[in-house]
PDB file of C-alpha atoms in Angstrom:
ATOM      1  CA  MET A   1    -265.017  59.282-115.208  1.00 50.00           C
ATOM      2  CA  GLN A   2    -263.491  56.517-117.458  1.00 55.00           C
ATOM      3  CA  GLY A   3    -260.210  57.722-115.254  1.00 54.00           C
ATOM      4  CA  SER A   4    -261.344  57.434-112.542  1.00 54.00           C
ATOM      5  CA  ALA A   5    -262.886  53.989-113.313  1.00 55.00           C
ATOM      6  CA  ALA A   6    -259.418  53.004-113.609  1.00 53.00           C
ATOM      7  CA  LEU A   7    -258.212  54.524-110.804  1.00 51.00           C
ATOM      8  CA  GLN A   8    -260.510  52.973-108.557  1.00 53.00           C
ATOM      9  CA  GLN A   9    -259.981  49.444-110.053  1.00 54.00           C
ATOM     10  CA  ALA A  10    -255.947  49.717-109.385  1.00 54.00           C
ATOM     11  CA  VAL A  11    -256.720  50.503-105.208  1.00 52.00           C
ATOM     12  CA  THR A  12    -259.396  48.268-104.787  1.00 47.00           C
ATOM     13  CA  PRO A  13    -260.114  44.943-103.960  1.00 47.00           C
ATOM     14  CA  TYR A  14    -257.294  43.899-101.274  1.00 45.00           C
ATOM     15  CA  ARG A  15    -256.172  40.824-100.237  1.00 50.00           C
ATOM     16  CA  HIS A  16    -254.976  41.124 -97.167  1.00 52.00           C
ATOM     17  CA  PRO A  17    -256.892  44.359 -95.313  1.00 62.00           C
ATOM     18  CA  GLN A  18    -254.682  44.628 -92.740  1.00 84.00           C
ATOM     19  CA  ARG A  19    -251.857  44.629 -94.919  1.00 91.00           C
ATOM     20  CA  LEU A  20    -251.847  47.095 -97.396  1.00 95.00           C
ATOM     21  CA  TRP A  21    -249.706  49.164-100.094  1.00 96.00           C
ATOM     22  CA  TYR A  22    -249.160  52.981-100.230  1.00 96.00           C
ATOM     23  CA  ALA A  23    -246.808  55.328-102.828  1.00 97.00           C
ATOM     24  CA  VAL A  24    -244.704  57.262-100.700  1.00 97.00           C
ATOM     25  CA  LYS A  25    -242.888  60.950-102.803  1.00 97.00           C
ATOM     26  CA  THR A  26    -239.403  60.690-101.780  1.00 97.00           C
ATOM     27  CA  LYS A  27    -237.209  63.662-101.824  1.00 97.00           C
ATOM     28  CA  PRO A  28    -234.900  63.724-105.529  1.00 96.00           C
ATOM     29  CA  ARG A  29    -232.294  61.039-105.641  1.00 95.00           C
ATOM     30  CA  GLN A  30    -232.685  60.018-101.924  1.00 97.00           C
ATOM     31  CA  GLU A  31    -235.034  57.233-102.250  1.00 97.00           C
ATOM     32  CA  GLU A  32    -232.270  54.813-101.138  1.00 97.00           C
ATOM     33  CA  LEU A  33    -231.768  57.052 -97.846  1.00 97.00           C
ATOM     34  CA  ALA A  34    -235.975  56.672 -97.855  1.00 97.00           C
ATOM     35  CA  LYS A  35    -235.999  53.265 -98.405  1.00 97.00           C
ATOM     36  CA  LYS A  36    -232.977  52.446 -95.449  1.00 97.00           C
ATOM     37  CA  ASN A  37    -234.849  54.897 -93.146  1.00 97.00           C
ATOM     38  CA  LEU A  38    -238.331  52.741 -93.582  1.00 97.00           C
ATOM     39  CA  GLN A  39    -236.624  49.490 -93.572  1.00 96.00           C
ATOM     40  CA  ASP A  40    -234.914  50.467 -90.077  1.00 96.00           C
ATOM     41  CA  GLN A  41    -238.560  51.632 -88.962  1.00 95.00           C
ATOM     42  CA  SER A  42    -239.934  48.121 -89.408  1.00 94.00           C
ATOM     43  CA  PHE A  43    -241.592  48.494 -92.977  1.00 95.00           C
ATOM     44  CA  GLU A  44    -241.620  46.342 -95.726  1.00 95.00           C
ATOM     45  CA  ILE A  45    -240.674  48.308 -98.606  1.00 97.00           C
ATOM     46  CA  TYR A  46    -240.808  48.122-102.945  1.00 97.00           C
ATOM     47  CA  LEU A  47    -238.542  50.123-105.113  1.00 96.00           C
ATOM     48  CA  PRO A  48    -238.224  48.741-108.324  1.00 95.00           C
ATOM     49  CA  TYR A  49    -235.675  49.644-110.181  1.00 92.00           C
ATOM     50  CA  ILE A  50    -234.994  48.410-114.323  1.00 86.00           C
ATOM     51  CA  THR A  51    -231.952  47.957-115.845  1.00 80.00           C
ATOM     52  CA  LEU A  52    -230.431  50.237-119.326  1.00 76.00           C
ATOM     53  CA  ARG A  53    -228.260  50.630-121.325  1.00 70.00           C
ATOM     54  CA  LYS A  54    -226.953  54.022-121.410  1.00 74.00           C
ATOM     55  CA  ARG A  55    -223.129  55.788-122.538  1.00 72.00           C
ATOM     56  CA  LYS A  56    -221.037  56.665-119.765  1.00 77.00           C
ATOM     57  CA  GLN A  57    -217.224  57.847-120.822  1.00 80.00           C
ATOM     58  CA  GLY A  58    -217.403  56.953-124.349  1.00 71.00           C
ATOM     59  CA  LYS A  59    -218.869  53.319-123.711  1.00 69.00           C
ATOM     60  CA  TRP A  60    -222.342  51.632-123.501  1.00 65.00           C
ATOM     61  CA  GLN A  61    -222.635  49.982-120.064  1.00 72.00           C
ATOM     62  CA  GLN A  62    -226.055  48.341-118.176  1.00 75.00           C
ATOM     63  CA  VAL A  63    -226.954  50.612-115.758  1.00 81.00           C
ATOM     64  CA  ARG A  64    -229.998  50.250-112.670  1.00 87.00           C
ATOM     65  CA  GLU A  65    -231.765  52.601-111.773  1.00 91.00           C
ATOM     66  CA  VAL A  66    -234.911  53.621-110.198  1.00 94.00           C
ATOM     67  CA  LEU A  67    -237.813  52.339-112.496  1.00 92.00           C
ATOM     68  CA  PHE A  68    -240.370  55.455-111.062  1.00 95.00           C
ATOM     69  CA  PRO A  69    -238.081  58.504-109.763  1.00 96.00           C
ATOM     70  CA  GLY A  70    -238.677  59.934-106.701  1.00 97.00           C
ATOM     71  CA  TYR A  71    -241.465  57.655-105.298  1.00 97.00           C
ATOM     72  CA  LEU A  72    -241.657  53.971-103.456  1.00 97.00           C
ATOM     73  CA  PHE A  73    -244.192  51.294-102.173  1.00 98.00           C
ATOM     74  CA  ILE A  74    -244.687  50.322 -98.824  1.00 97.00           C
ATOM     75  CA  HIS A  75    -246.362  48.172 -97.276  1.00 96.00           C
ATOM     76  CA  VAL A  76    -247.964  48.876 -93.969  1.00 95.00           C
ATOM     77  CA  ASP A  77    -249.952  46.386 -91.701  1.00 92.00           C
ATOM     78  CA  THR A  78    -252.525  48.774 -90.521  1.00 86.00           C
ATOM     79  CA  ALA A  79    -253.810  46.897 -87.584  1.00 87.00           C
ATOM     80  CA  ASP A  80    -249.755  47.312 -86.098  1.00 89.00           C
ATOM     81  CA  GLN A  81    -248.015  50.164 -87.698  1.00 90.00           C
ATOM     82  CA  SER A  82    -249.282  53.736 -87.561  1.00 91.00           C
ATOM     83  CA  ILE A  83    -248.394  55.859 -90.619  1.00 91.00           C
ATOM     84  CA  ALA A  84    -247.431  58.757 -88.825  1.00 92.00           C
ATOM     85  CA  PRO A  85    -243.871  58.360 -88.993  1.00 95.00           C
ATOM     86  CA  VAL A  86    -243.328  57.932 -92.655  1.00 95.00           C
ATOM     87  CA  ARG A  87    -243.658  61.519 -93.457  1.00 91.00           C
ATOM     88  CA  SER A  88    -241.115  62.387 -91.232  1.00 95.00           C
ATOM     89  CA  THR A  89    -238.366  60.108 -92.325  1.00 97.00           C
ATOM     90  CA  PRO A  90    -235.569  61.423 -94.131  1.00 97.00           C
ATOM     91  CA  GLY A  91    -235.826  61.039 -97.779  1.00 97.00           C
ATOM     92  CA  VAL A  92    -239.135  60.638 -98.111  1.00 97.00           C
ATOM     93  CA  SER A  93    -241.298  64.315 -99.274  1.00 97.00           C
ATOM     94  CA  GLY A  94    -244.589  62.874 -97.996  1.00 95.00           C
ATOM     95  CA  MET A  95    -247.531  60.395 -98.881  1.00 96.00           C
ATOM     96  CA  VAL A  96    -249.692  60.398-102.041  1.00 95.00           C
ATOM     97  CA  ARG A  97    -252.937  61.529-101.506  1.00 94.00           C
ATOM     98  CA  PHE A  98    -255.434  61.970-103.609  1.00 93.00           C
ATOM     99  CA  GLY A  99    -256.592  64.984-102.623  1.00 92.00           C
ATOM    100  CA  THR A 100    -256.737  64.538 -98.526  1.00 92.00           C
ATOM    101  CA  GLN A 101    -257.629  60.933 -98.885  1.00 93.00           C
ATOM    102  CA  LEU A 102    -254.340  58.397 -98.344  1.00 91.00           C
ATOM    103  CA  LEU A 103    -255.637  55.465-100.803  1.00 90.00           C
ATOM    104  CA  PRO A 104    -253.741  52.405-100.766  1.00 94.00           C
ATOM    105  CA  ILE A 105    -252.513  50.713-104.265  1.00 95.00           C
ATOM    106  CA  ASN A 106    -253.970  47.102-105.220  1.00 94.00           C
ATOM    107  CA  ASP A 107    -251.623  44.184-104.087  1.00 94.00           C
ATOM    108  CA  ASP A 108    -252.297  42.877-108.026  1.00 94.00           C
ATOM    109  CA  LEU A 109    -250.379  45.776-109.277  1.00 95.00           C
ATOM    110  CA  ILE A 110    -247.839  46.184-107.370  1.00 95.00           C
ATOM    111  CA  ALA A 111    -247.244  41.715-108.053  1.00 94.00           C
ATOM    112  CA  HIS A 112    -247.522  43.014-112.016  1.00 94.00           C
ATOM    113  CA  ILE A 113    -244.362  45.959-111.406  1.00 93.00           C
ATOM    114  CA  GLN A 114    -242.618  43.640-109.339  1.00 92.00           C
ATOM    115  CA  ARG A 115    -242.683  40.556-112.602  1.00 90.00           C
ATOM    116  CA  GLN A 116    -242.326  42.898-115.120  1.00 86.00           C
ATOM    117  CA  GLU A 117    -239.201  44.344-113.038  1.00 85.00           C
ATOM    118  CA  ARG A 118    -237.742  40.806-112.894  1.00 83.00           C
ATOM    119  CA  LEU A 119    -238.810  40.160-116.899  1.00 76.00           C
ATOM    120  CA  LEU A 120    -236.822  43.718-117.637  1.00 72.00           C
ATOM    121  CA  THR A 121    -233.905  42.081-115.619  1.00 69.00           C
ATOM    122  CA  ASP A 122    -233.814  39.417-117.160  1.00 63.00           C
ATOM    123  CA  SER A 123    -233.973  40.157-120.482  1.00 59.00           C
ATOM    124  CA  ALA A 124    -231.149  42.988-119.587  1.00 55.00           C
ATOM    125  CA  ASP A 125    -228.990  39.890-118.442  1.00 55.00           C
ATOM    126  CA  SER A 126    -229.538  37.723-121.152  1.00 58.00           C
ATOM    127  CA  ALA A 127    -228.386  40.162-124.199  1.00 60.00           C
ATOM    128  CA  VAL A 128    -226.121  37.048-125.727  1.00 61.00           C
ATOM    129  CA  SER A 129    -228.806  35.136-125.776  1.00 63.00           C
ATOM    130  CA  SER A 130    -231.379  37.609-127.792  1.00 74.00           C
ATOM    131  CA  PHE A 131    -228.946  36.762-130.798  1.00 80.00           C
ATOM    132  CA  GLN A 132    -229.749  33.932-133.260  1.00 84.00           C
ATOM    133  CA  PRO A 133    -226.825  32.919-135.430  1.00 87.00           C
ATOM    134  CA  GLY A 134    -227.212  35.361-138.448  1.00 88.00           C
ATOM    135  CA  ASP A 135    -229.105  38.262-137.235  1.00 89.00           C
ATOM    136  CA  LYS A 136    -227.383  41.429-138.657  1.00 92.00           C
ATOM    137  CA  LEU A 137    -226.114  43.617-136.125  1.00 91.00           C
ATOM    138  CA  THR A 138    -224.554  47.126-136.098  1.00 91.00           C
ATOM    139  CA  ILE A 139    -221.337  47.668-134.568  1.00 90.00           C
ATOM    140  CA  LEU A 140    -221.648  50.977-131.676  1.00 88.00           C
ATOM    141  CA  ASP A 141    -217.937  51.125-130.884  1.00 83.00           C
ATOM    142  CA  GLY A 142    -214.580  50.827-131.036  1.00 85.00           C
ATOM    143  CA  PRO A 143    -212.838  50.775-134.898  1.00 88.00           C
ATOM    144  CA  PHE A 144    -215.641  49.302-136.824  1.00 88.00           C
ATOM    145  CA  ALA A 145    -218.113  51.308-135.481  1.00 89.00           C
ATOM    146  CA  GLY A 146    -220.662  52.000-138.023  1.00 90.00           C
ATOM    147  CA  LEU A 147    -220.189  48.885-139.745  1.00 91.00           C
ATOM    148  CA  THR A 148    -223.167  45.706-140.520  1.00 92.00           C
ATOM    149  CA  ALA A 149    -222.026  42.720-139.126  1.00 93.00           C
ATOM    150  CA  ALA A 150    -224.035  39.491-138.722  1.00 92.00           C
ATOM    151  CA  PHE A 151    -224.054  37.391-135.537  1.00 90.00           C
ATOM    152  CA  SER A 152    -222.015  34.201-135.182  1.00 87.00           C
ATOM    153  CA  MET A 153    -221.751  33.031-131.745  1.00 85.00           C
ATOM    154  CA  ALA A 154    -221.366  34.024-128.078  1.00 82.00           C
ATOM    155  CA  ARG A 155    -217.757  34.162-126.835  1.00 78.00           C
ATOM    156  CA  SER A 156    -218.497  34.463-123.379  1.00 73.00           C
ATOM    157  CA  SER A 157    -221.220  35.968-121.480  1.00 68.00           C
ATOM    158  CA  ASP A 158    -219.768  40.173-122.500  1.00 74.00           C
ATOM    159  CA  ARG A 159    -218.517  39.597-126.450  1.00 82.00           C
ATOM    160  CA  VAL A 160    -219.821  38.409-128.940  1.00 87.00           C
ATOM    161  CA  MET A 161    -218.307  36.890-132.373  1.00 90.00           C
ATOM    162  CA  VAL A 162    -219.461  38.774-135.551  1.00 92.00           C
ATOM    163  CA  LEU A 163    -218.601  38.532-139.449  1.00 92.00           C
ATOM    164  CA  ILE A 164    -217.872  41.746-141.067  1.00 93.00           C
ATOM    165  CA  ASN A 165    -216.978  42.060-144.882  1.00 90.00           C
ATOM    166  CA  ILE A 166    -213.988  44.014-144.856  1.00 86.00           C
ATOM    167  CA  LEU A 167    -210.786  43.905-147.310  1.00 84.00           C
ATOM    168  CA  GLY A 168    -213.086  41.744-149.732  1.00 85.00           C
ATOM    169  CA  GLY A 169    -213.798  39.081-147.488  1.00 87.00           C
ATOM    170  CA  GLN A 170    -215.552  37.922-144.136  1.00 89.00           C
ATOM    171  CA  LYS A 171    -213.452  38.459-141.235  1.00 90.00           C
ATOM    172  CA  ALA A 172    -214.574  36.968-137.840  1.00 91.00           C
ATOM    173  CA  VAL A 173    -214.139  39.539-134.228  1.00 91.00           C
ATOM    174  CA  ALA A 174    -215.147  39.424-131.211  1.00 90.00           C
ATOM    175  CA  VAL A 175    -216.671  42.567-129.624  1.00 88.00           C
ATOM    176  CA  PRO A 176    -218.073  43.647-127.000  1.00 85.00           C
ATOM    177  CA  VAL A 177    -222.273  42.529-126.326  1.00 82.00           C
ATOM    178  CA  ASN A 178    -222.557  46.109-125.152  1.00 78.00           C
ATOM    179  CA  SER A 179    -221.623  47.363-128.495  1.00 83.00           C
ATOM    180  CA  VAL A 180    -224.128  45.754-130.373  1.00 87.00           C
ATOM    181  CA  GLU A 181    -227.343  46.084-131.501  1.00 86.00           C
ATOM    182  CA  LYS A 182    -229.726  44.380-133.849  1.00 86.00           C
ATOM    183  CA  ALA A 183    -229.705  46.196-137.670  1.00 81.00           C
TER     184      ALA A 183
END
């Protein structure tokens, strides 16, 4: 029973009874195609993303991926728009239903996802600012991979200066910010 109460809270109440959010299931890896085609039909679309650090071709890179693969959100003005054309839109598999019923998503839930997306994007953009002088870091790539270092300062938006103990003393070395992480 608690699960159905949480579901009911996520789908009600509504701020604008005529403008409702719904979840749309897309075909695999066709979220962008579905988004473009639905926007061409004058629907308001929200496709949340997340920025992650992933290793590609031997290097750590920040990549932007869809937060909910295979899904997007559509904002429909029920007084002016029909959702019937949505299911036949290229890239769309169908509308998310509970049994045979479409249930709208609470505006507050969409607003919360949007806030979290902004926070996650901002924190990914400010990786350099997350380090404080003296923080212990582990170097992940390059000739010093595996060594522990101390953060000294940001050199630019994508490089940091770290202090490593090598050859009997501390040496300052500039490394890419995406090749270090907190120890």
